[in-house]
Coordinates of C-alpha atoms in Angstrom, one line a residue:
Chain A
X1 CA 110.5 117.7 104.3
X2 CA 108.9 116.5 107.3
X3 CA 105.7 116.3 105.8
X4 CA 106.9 113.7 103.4
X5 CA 108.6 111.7 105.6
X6 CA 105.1 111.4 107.6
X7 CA 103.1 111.1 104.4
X8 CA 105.6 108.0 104.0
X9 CA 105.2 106.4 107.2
X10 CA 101.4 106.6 106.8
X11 CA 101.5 105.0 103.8
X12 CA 103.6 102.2 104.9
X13 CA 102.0 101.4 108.3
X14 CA 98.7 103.3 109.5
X15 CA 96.8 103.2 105.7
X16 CA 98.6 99.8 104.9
X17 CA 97.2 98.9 101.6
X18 CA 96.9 95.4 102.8
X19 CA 95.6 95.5 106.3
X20 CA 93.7 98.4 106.0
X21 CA 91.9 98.4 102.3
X22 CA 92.3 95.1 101.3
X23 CA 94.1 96.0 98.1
X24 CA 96.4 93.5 96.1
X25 CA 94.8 90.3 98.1
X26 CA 94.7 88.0 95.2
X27 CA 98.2 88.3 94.2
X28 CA 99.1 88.6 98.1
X29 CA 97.5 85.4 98.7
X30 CA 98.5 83.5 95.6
X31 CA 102.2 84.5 95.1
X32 CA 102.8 84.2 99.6
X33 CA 103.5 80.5 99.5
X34 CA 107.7 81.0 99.9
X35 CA 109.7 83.9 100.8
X36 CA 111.6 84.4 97.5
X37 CA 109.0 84.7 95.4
X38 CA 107.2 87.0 97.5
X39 CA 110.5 89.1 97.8
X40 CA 110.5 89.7 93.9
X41 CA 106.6 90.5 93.9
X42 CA 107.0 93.3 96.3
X43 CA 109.9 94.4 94.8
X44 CA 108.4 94.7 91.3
X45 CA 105.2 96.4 92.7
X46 CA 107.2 98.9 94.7
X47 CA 109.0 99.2 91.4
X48 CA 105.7 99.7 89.4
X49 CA 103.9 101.8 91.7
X50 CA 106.6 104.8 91.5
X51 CA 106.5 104.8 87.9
X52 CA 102.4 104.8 87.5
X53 CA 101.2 106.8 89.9
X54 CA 102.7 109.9 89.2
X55 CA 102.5 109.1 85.3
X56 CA 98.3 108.9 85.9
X57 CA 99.2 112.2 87.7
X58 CA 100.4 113.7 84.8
X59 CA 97.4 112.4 82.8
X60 CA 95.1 113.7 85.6
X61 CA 96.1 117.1 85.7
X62 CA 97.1 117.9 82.1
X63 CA 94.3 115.7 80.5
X64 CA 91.6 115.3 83.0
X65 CA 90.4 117.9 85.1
X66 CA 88.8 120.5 85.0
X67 CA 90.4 123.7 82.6
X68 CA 93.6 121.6 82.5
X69 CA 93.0 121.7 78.7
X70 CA 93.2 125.7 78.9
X71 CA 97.5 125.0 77.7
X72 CA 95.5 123.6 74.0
X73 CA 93.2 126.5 73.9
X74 CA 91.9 128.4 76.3
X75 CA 88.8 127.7 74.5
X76 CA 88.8 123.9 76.1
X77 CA 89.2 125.5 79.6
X78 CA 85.4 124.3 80.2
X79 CA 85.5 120.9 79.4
X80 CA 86.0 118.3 82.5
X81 CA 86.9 114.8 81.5
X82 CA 87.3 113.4 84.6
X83 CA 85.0 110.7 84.3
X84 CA 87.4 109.5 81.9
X85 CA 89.8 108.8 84.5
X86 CA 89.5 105.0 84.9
X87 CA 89.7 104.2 81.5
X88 CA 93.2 106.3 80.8
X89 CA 94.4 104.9 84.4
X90 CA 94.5 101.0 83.4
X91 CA 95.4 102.1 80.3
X92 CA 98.3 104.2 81.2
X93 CA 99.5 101.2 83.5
X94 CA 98.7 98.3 80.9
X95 CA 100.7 100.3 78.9
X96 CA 103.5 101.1 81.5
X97 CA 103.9 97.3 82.6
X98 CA 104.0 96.5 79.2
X99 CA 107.0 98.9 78.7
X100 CA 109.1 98.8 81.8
X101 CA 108.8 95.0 80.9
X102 CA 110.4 95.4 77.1
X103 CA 113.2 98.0 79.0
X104 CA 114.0 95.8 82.2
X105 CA 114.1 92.7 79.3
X106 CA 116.6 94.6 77.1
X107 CA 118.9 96.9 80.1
X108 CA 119.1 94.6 83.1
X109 CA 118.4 90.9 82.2
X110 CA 119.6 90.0 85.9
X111 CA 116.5 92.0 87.5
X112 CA 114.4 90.6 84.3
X113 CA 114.8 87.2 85.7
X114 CA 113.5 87.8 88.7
X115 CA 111.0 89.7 88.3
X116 CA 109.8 88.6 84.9
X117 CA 107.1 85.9 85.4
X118 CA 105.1 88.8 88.0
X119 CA 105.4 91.9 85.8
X120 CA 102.7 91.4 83.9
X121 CA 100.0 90.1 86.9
X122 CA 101.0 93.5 88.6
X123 CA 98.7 95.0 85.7
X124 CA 95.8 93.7 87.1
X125 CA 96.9 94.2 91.4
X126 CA 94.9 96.1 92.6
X127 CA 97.1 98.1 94.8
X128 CA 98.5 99.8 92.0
X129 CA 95.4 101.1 90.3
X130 CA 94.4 101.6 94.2
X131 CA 97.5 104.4 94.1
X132 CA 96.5 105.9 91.2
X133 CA 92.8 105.7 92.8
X134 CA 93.6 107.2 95.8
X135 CA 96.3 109.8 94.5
X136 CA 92.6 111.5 93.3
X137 CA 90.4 111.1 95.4
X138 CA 92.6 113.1 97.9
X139 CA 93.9 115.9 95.4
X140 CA 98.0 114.8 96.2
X141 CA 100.6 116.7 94.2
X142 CA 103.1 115.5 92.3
X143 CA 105.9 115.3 94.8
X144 CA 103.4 114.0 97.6
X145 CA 102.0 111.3 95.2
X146 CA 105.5 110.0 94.6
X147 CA 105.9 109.5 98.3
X148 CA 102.6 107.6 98.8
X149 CA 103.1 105.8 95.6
X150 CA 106.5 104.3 97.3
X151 CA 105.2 103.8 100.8
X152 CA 102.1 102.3 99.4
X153 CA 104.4 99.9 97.6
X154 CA 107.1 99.2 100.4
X155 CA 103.5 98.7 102.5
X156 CA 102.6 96.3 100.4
X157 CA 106.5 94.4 100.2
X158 CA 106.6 94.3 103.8
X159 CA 102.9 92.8 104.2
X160 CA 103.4 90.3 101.9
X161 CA 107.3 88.9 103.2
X162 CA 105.7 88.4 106.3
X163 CA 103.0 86.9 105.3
X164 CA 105.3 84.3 103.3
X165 CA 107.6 83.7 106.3
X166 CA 104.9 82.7 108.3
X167 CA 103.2 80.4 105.6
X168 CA 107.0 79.3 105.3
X169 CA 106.7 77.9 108.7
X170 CA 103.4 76.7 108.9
X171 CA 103.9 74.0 106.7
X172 CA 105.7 72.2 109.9
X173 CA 102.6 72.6 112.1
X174 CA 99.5 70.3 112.2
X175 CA 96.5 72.6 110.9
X176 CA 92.8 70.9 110.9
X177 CA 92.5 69.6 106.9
X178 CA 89.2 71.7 106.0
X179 CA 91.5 75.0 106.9
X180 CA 94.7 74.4 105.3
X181 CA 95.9 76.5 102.4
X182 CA 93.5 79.6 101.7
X183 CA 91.4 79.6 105.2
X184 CA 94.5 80.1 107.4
X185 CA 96.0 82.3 105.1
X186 CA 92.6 84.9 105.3
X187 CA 92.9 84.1 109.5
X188 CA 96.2 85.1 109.6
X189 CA 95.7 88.1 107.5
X190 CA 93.3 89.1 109.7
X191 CA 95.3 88.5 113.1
X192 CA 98.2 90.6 111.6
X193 CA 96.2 93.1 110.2
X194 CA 94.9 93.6 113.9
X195 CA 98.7 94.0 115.2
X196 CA 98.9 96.6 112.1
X197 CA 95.6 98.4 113.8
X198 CA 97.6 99.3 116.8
X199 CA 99.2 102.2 114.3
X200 CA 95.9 104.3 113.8
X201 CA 96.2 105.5 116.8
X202 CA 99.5 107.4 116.2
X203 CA 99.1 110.8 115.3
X204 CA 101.7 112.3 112.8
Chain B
X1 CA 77.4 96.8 66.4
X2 CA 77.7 93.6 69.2
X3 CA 73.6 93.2 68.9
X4 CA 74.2 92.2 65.1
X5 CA 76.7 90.1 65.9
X6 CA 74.9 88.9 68.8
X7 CA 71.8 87.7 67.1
X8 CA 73.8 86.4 64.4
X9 CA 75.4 84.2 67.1
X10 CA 72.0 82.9 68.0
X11 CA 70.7 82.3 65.0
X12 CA 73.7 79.7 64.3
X13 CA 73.1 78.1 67.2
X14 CA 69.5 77.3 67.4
X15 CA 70.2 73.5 68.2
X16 CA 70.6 74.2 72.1
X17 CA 68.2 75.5 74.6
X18 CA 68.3 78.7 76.2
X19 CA 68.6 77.1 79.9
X20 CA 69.6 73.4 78.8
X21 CA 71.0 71.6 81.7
X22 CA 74.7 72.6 80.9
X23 CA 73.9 76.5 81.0
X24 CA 71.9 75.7 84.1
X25 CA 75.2 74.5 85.6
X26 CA 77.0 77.0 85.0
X27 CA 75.1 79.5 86.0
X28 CA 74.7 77.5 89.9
X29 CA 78.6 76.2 90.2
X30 CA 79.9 79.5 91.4
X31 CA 77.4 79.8 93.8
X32 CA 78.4 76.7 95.8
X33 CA 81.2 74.3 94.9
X34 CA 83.2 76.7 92.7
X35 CA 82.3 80.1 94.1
X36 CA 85.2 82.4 93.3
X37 CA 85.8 83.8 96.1
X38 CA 86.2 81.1 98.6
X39 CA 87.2 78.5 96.0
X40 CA 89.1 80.0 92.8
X41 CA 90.6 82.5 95.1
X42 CA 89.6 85.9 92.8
X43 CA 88.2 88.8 94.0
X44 CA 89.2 89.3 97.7
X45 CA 90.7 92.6 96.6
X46 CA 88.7 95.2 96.4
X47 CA 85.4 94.2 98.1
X48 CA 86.2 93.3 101.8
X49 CA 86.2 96.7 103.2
X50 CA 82.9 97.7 101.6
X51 CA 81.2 95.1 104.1
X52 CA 80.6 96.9 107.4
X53 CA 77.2 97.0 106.2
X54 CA 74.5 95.7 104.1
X55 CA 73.4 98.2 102.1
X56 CA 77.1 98.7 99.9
X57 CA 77.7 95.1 100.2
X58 CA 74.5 94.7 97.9
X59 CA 75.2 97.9 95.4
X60 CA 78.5 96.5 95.5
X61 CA 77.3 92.6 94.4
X62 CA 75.5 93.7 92.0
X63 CA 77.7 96.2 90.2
X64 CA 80.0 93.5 90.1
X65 CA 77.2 91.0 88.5
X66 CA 76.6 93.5 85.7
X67 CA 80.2 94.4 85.2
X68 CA 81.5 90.6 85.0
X69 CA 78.3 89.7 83.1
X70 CA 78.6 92.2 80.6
X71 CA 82.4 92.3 80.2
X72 CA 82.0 88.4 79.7
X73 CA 79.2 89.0 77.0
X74 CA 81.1 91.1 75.1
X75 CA 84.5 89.6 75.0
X76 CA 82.9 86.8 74.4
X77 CA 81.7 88.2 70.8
X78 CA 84.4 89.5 69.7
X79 CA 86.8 87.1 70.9
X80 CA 88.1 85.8 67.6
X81 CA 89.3 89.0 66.8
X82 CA 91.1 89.9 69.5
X83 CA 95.5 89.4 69.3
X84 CA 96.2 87.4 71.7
X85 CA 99.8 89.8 72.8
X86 CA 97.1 92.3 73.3
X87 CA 94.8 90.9 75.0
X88 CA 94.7 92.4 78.0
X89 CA 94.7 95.7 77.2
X90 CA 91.6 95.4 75.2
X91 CA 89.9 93.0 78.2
X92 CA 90.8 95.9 80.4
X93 CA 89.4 98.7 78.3
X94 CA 86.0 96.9 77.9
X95 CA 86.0 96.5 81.6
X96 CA 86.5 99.9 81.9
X97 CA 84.1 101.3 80.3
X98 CA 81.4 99.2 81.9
X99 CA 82.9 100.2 85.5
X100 CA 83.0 104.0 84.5
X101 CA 78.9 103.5 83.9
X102 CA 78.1 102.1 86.5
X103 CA 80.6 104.7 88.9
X104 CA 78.1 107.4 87.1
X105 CA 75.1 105.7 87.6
X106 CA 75.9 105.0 91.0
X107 CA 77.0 108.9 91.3
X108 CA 73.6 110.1 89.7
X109 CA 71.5 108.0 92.0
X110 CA 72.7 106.8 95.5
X111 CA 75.5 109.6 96.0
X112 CA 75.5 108.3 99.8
X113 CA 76.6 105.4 98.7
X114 CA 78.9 105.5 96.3
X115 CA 80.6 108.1 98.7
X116 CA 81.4 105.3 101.1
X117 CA 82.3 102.6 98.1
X118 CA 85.3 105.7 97.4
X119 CA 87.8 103.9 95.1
X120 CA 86.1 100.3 95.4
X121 CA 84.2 100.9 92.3
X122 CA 87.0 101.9 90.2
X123 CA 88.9 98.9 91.5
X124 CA 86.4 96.3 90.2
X125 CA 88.2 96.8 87.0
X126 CA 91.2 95.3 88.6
X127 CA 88.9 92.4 90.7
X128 CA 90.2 89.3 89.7
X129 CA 86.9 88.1 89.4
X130 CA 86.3 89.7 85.8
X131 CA 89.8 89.0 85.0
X132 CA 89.8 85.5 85.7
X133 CA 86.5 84.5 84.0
X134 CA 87.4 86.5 81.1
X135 CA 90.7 84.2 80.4
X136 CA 89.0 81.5 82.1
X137 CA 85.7 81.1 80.1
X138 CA 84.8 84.3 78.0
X139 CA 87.8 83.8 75.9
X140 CA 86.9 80.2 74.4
X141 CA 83.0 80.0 74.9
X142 CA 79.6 80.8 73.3
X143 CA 78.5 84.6 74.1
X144 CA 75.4 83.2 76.0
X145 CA 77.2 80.8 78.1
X146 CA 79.6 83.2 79.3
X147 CA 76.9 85.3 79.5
X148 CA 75.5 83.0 82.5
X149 CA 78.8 82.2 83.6
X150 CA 79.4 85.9 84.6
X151 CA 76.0 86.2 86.3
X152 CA 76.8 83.1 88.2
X153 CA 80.4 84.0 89.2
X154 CA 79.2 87.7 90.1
X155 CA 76.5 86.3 92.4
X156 CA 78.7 83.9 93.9
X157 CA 81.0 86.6 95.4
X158 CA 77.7 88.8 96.1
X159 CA 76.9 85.9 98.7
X160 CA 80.0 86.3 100.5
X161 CA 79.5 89.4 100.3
X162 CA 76.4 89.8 101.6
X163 CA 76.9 87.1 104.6
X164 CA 79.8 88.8 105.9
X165 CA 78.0 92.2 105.4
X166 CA 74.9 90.6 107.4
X167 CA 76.9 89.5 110.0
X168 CA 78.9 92.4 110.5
X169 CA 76.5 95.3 110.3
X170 CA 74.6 92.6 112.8
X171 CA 77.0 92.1 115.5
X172 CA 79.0 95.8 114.7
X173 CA 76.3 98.5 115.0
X174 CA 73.0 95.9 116.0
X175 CA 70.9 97.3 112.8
X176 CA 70.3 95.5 109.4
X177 CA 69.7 98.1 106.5
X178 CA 69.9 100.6 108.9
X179 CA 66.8 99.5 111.0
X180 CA 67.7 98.7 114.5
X181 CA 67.5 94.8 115.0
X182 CA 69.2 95.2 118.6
X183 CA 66.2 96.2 121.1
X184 CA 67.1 99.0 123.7
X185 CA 66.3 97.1 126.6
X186 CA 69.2 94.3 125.5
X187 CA 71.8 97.9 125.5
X188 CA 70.2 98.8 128.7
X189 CA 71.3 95.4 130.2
X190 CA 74.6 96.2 129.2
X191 CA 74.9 93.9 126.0
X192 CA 77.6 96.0 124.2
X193 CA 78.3 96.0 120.0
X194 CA 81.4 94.4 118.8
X195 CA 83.7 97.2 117.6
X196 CA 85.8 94.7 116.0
X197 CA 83.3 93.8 113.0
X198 CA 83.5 97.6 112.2
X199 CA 87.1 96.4 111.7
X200 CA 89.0 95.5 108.7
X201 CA 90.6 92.4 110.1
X202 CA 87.1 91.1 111.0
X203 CA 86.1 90.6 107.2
X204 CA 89.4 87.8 107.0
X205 CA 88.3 86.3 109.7
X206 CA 84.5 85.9 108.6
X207 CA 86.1 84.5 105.4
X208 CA 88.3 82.6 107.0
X209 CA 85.8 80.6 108.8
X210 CA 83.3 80.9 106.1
X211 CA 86.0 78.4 103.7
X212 CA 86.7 76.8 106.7
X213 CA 83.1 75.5 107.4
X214 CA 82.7 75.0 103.5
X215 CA 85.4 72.8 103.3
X216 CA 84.2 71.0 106.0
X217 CA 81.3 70.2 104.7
X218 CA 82.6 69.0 100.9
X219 CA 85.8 67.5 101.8
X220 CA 86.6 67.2 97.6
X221 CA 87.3 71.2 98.5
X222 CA 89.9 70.5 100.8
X223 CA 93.7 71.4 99.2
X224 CA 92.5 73.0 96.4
X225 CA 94.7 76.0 96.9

């Protein structure tokens, strides 16, 4: 148990996607200029995230790799089709988006209307595909890729509410014309992803 | 397949010239006054932490050039027969076919490399860059144009790239390419490398400043975003 609570923490505060790979900028920077719309991004990615990631598990290990065709036949057992991967990744999470869109739409109208307009940009963030990325490239298992998948994604919430409550407030202060907008938005990134920095050195 | 359909394109259209002064502009605009990443705001995502040095920061520009030139070209072609409420999923699957390529090719040649890229190549499927000019441009124009315009745009953000990687391999580990620029005798009389650079946060601030001085410079830039 306590290995997943670490995993969690890591994810959320030491590998931040944010401040430590850069993933999900674009949306980070566009969608950061108030607080409530920022709320229901994170919210929907965090939301996303758990679904995809261990879906494009799934796909991984029964699809992909190497003799995980061996339940067809054991005849496939040799073929390795990992190369494959991005391809069926985007597609599983086009696909996903697309769904948990139409089910959100029909079950829970409420949580459609707040999340609707930034459901389908999450297709293209590239902190979720980042998950799905990272979930191979260090061999998680299914219960461990859940937990990063949410930590990534509450990494990313908490990230990009800050980053809103402090553009909130700089719109009172007098910022130099040439930098306003998208240059203090990258400075500031980068001063609190140093603040974030001072978590690598913890040891879990 | 796409070469008929290319050359059929070409064919119709004999009346302009391959590098008439239009295509010539949009080939230059994203270098400068529209580059994406400093201007259109795309593509931050997935490239900042490849910069720590030169050498990824180039394989990385120019996978990106072939991948948004390409993806342009051919969604350009066969744009009128793509539905429009599945659009994406088709732009995506082109994309990623052109980004598994050129993660194999990079595998096959300069393993080294692409070790270090880790996930960054898979994530210029989902670099704004390709997506944006794709709904931006490749969707309503000529197959040659948007040929251009994806060359253009990809070079644009290999610039950035590139500066920031320049400066902080520079300043981070004193060596360009891997060649020592920073003499001995300069470490001998205590000048010290800026562990920062080899930092995250110090690719937002080079971008930071690099808008920051752009915009200073072309004040038509200033509140664009």
């Amino acid at each position: 148990m306590l290995e997943y609570i670490n995993l969690f923490i890591k994810a959320v505060f030491i590998e931040n996607m944010i401040f430590a790979f850069f993933l999900g900028m674009c949306s980070f920077l566009a969608v950061s200029k108030s607080i409530k719309t920022a709320f229901g991004l994170g919210i929907a990615v965090i939301f996303v995230n758990v679904i995809t990631a261990p879906f494009n598990y799934l796909v991984l290990s029964l699809l992909l790799e190497k003799g995980s065709l061996a339940w067809i036949s054991p005849s496939l057992a040799e073929i390795d089709l990992t190369f494959l991967a991005f391809i069926l990744f985007i597609s599983v999470i086009a696909g996903t988006v697309q769904l948990v869109e139409m089910i959100v739409e029909k079950f829970l109208p409420a949580l459609y209307n707040s999340l609707g307009i930034f459901l389908p940009l999450i297709t293209v963030n590239c902190a979720i595909l980042g998950s799905s990325l990272f979930m191979q490239e260090r061999a998680y298992n299914l219960p461990e890729t859940i937990v990063f998948a949410g930590g990534s994604g509450v990494g990313f919430f908490l990230a990009i509410v800050a980053l809103a409550a402090i553009r909130e407030r700089l719109t009172y202060s007098n910022v130099p014309d040439p930098l306003k907008g998208l240059g203090l938005a990258m400075l500031i990134t980068g001063l609190m992803g140093m603040a974030f920095l001072s978590f690598a050195g913890i040891q879990l | 397949m796409s070469t008929e359909v290319q050359s059929a394109n070409l064919i119709k259209a004999p009346a302009e010239p391959l590098f008439s002064n239009k295509n010539i502009r949009v080939l230059k605009d994203p270098l400068g006054d529209n580059n994406p990443v400093t201007v259109q705001v795309l593509g931050i995502c997935s490239a900042l932490a490849v910069t720590t040095q030169v050498m990824p920061s180039l394989i990385m520009a120019g996978s990106v050039i072939f991948v948004v030139a390409f993806s342009n070209l051919i969604i350009s072609i066969i744009r009128k027969g793509i539905p429009t409420r599945i659009r994406m999923i088709v732009q995506l699957v082109v994309v990623a076919t052109l980004v598994t390529l050129v993660d194999q090719v990079l595998k096959a040649y300069v393993y080294e490399v692409s070790k270090k890229l880790s996930v960054f190549v898979g994530l210029i499927i989902t670099n704004c860059i390709v997506m944006g000019r794709l709904e931006a441009f490749a969707m309503q124009k000529k197959p040659w144009a948007s040929f251009l315009d994806g060359i253009g745009n990809g070079a644009g953000y290999g610039l950035v790239l590139i500066f920031v990687g320049v400066i902080r391999e520079l300043f981070g580990s004193g060596s360009l390419l891997g060649y020592k620029i920073v003499p001995q005798w300069a470490y001998d009389m205590g000048y010290v490398n800026n562990g920062l650079m080899m930092l995250p946060p110090a690719a937002l601030f080079l971008i930071g400043i690099y808008i920051w001085i752009q915009r200073s410079l072309n004040k038509s830039l200033v509140n664009v975003s």
